[in-house]
Coordinates of C-alpha atoms in Angstrom, one line a residue:
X193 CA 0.0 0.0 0.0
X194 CA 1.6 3.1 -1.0
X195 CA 1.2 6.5 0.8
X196 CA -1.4 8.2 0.8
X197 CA -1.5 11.0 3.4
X198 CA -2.0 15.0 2.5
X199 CA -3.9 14.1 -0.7
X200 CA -7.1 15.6 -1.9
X201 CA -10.2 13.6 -1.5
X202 CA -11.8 11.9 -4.8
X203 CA -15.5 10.5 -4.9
X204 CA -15.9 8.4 -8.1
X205 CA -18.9 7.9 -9.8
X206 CA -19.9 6.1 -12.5
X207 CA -22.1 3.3 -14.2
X208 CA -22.1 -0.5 -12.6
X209 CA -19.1 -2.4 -14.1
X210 CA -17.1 0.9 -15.5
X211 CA -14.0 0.1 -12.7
X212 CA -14.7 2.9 -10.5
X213 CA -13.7 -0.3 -7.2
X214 CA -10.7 -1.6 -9.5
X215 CA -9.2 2.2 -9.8
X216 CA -9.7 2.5 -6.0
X217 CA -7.7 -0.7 -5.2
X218 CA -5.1 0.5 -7.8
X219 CA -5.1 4.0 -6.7
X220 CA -4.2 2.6 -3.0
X221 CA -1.9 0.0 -4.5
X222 CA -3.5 -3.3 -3.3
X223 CA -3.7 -6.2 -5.3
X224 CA -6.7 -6.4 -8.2
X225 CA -9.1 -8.0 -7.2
X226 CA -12.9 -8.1 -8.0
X227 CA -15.8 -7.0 -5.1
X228 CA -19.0 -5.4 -6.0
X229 CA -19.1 -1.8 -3.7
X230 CA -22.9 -2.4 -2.2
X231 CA -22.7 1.1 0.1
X232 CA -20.5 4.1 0.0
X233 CA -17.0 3.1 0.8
X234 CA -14.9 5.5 2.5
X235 CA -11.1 5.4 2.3
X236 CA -8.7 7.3 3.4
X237 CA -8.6 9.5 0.3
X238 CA -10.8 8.0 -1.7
X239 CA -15.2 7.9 -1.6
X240 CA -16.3 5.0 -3.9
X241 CA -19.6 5.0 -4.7
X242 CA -22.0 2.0 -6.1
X243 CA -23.1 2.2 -10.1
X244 CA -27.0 2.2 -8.7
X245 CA -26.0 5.3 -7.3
X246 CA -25.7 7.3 -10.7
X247 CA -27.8 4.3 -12.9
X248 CA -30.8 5.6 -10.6
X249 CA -32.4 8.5 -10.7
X250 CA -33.5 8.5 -7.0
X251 CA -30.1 7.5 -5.7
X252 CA -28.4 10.1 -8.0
X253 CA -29.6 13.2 -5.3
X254 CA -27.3 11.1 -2.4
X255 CA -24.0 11.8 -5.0
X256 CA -24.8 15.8 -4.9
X257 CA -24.5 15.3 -0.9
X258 CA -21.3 12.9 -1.0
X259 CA -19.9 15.6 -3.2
X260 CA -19.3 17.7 -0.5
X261 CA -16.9 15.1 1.4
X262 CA -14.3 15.3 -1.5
X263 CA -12.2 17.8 -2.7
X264 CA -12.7 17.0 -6.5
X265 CA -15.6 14.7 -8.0
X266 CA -14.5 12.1 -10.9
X267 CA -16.7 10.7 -13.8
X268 CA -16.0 7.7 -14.8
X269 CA -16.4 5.8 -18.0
X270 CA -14.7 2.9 -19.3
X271 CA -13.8 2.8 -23.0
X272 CA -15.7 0.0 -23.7
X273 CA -19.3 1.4 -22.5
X274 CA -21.8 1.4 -25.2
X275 CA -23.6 5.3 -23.5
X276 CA -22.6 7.7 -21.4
X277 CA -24.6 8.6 -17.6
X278 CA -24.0 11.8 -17.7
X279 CA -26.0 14.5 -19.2
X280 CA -23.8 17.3 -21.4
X281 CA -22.7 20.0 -19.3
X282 CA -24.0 18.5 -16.1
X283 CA -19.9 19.4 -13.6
X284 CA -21.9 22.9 -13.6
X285 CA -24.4 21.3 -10.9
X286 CA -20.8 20.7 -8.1
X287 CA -19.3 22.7 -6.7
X288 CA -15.6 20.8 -6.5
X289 CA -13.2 20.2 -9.1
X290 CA -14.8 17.7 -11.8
X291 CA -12.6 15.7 -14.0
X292 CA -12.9 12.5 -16.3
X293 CA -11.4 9.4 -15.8
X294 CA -11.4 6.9 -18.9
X295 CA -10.6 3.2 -17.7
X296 CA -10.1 0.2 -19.5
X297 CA -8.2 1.9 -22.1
X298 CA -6.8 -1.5 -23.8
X299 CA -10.9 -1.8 -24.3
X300 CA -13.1 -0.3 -28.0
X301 CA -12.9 3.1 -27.7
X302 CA -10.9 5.7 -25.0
X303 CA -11.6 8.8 -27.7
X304 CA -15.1 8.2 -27.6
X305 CA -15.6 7.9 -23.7
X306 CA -13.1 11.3 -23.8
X307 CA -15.6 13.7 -25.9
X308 CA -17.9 12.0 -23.9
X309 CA -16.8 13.3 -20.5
X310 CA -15.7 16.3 -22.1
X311 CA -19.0 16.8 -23.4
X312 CA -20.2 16.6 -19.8
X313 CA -18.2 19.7 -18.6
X314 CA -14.5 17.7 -18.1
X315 CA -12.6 20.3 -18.6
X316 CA -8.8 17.5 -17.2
X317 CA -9.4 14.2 -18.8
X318 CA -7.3 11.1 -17.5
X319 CA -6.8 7.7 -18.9
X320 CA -6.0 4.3 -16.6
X321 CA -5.9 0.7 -17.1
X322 CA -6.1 0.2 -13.5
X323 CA -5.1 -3.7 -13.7
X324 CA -1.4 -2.7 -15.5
X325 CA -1.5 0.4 -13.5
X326 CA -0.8 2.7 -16.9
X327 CA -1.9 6.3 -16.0
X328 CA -2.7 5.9 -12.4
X329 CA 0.6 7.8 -11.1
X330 CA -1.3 10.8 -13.1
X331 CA -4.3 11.1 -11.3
X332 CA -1.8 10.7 -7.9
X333 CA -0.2 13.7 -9.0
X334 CA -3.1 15.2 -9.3
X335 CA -4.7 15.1 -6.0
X336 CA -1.5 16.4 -4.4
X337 CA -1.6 19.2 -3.1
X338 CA -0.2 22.2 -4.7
X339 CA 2.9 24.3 -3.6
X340 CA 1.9 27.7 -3.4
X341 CA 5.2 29.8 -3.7

């Protein structure tokens, strides 16, 4: 497990199956390995939420509070989804830091799932395959907090 103290706190959401639990592990540094998040899970950086959460409309008003518990807000989609969750323009709506987070890269189509989260309002676009660990130092970096000189 690598360290993970003094960095900013990311709630991931996305649809059921788009890796949202296999970026957390990878984020963390544990071993891959599949489990289905059934509530949301609070690590110490991390907020992963469960796919019902944004698949359902009634659930999706619970996100809009969990926002608030992170310092930036990540929409997830993984290359290989057929449709995108999230309505065009729709980062407006939080009031956090909103980027996109394209997994399974080695899947279809990362460009697609890209406009797609740009369309959304993703203004910083990342791409991971969380199982090799490709791009996941990136969105590290990210949450680090920034040296004000």
């Amino acid at each position: 497990m690598r360290d993970n103290q003094n960095l900013k706190r990311l709630l991931l959401i996305g649809r059921s199956g788009c890796g949202k639990t296999t970026l957390t592990q990878a984020l963390r540094g544990e071993k891959i390995h599949y489990l289905k998040t059934q509530g949301m899970a609070f690590n110490d950086f991390l907020i992963d939420s469960p796919g019902e959460y944004a698949e359902n409309h009634d659930l999706g008003a619970a996100l809009a509070l969990y926002s608030y518990e992170a310092d930036v807000v990540a929409l997830l989609i993984a290359a290989n989804d057929d449709y995108s969750l999230f309505p065009p323009n729709i980062t407006c709506l939080v009031n956090r830091e909103v980027i996109g987070i394209v997994t399974k890269i080695d899947k279809a189509n990362p460009d697609r799932a890209e406009r797609w989260l740009r369309l959304s309002g993703c203004k910083r676009v990342f791409f991971v395959n969380s199982k090799t660990g490709e791009g996941v130092s990136n969105i590290i970096g990210h949450l680090k907090p920034q040296k004000i000189n």
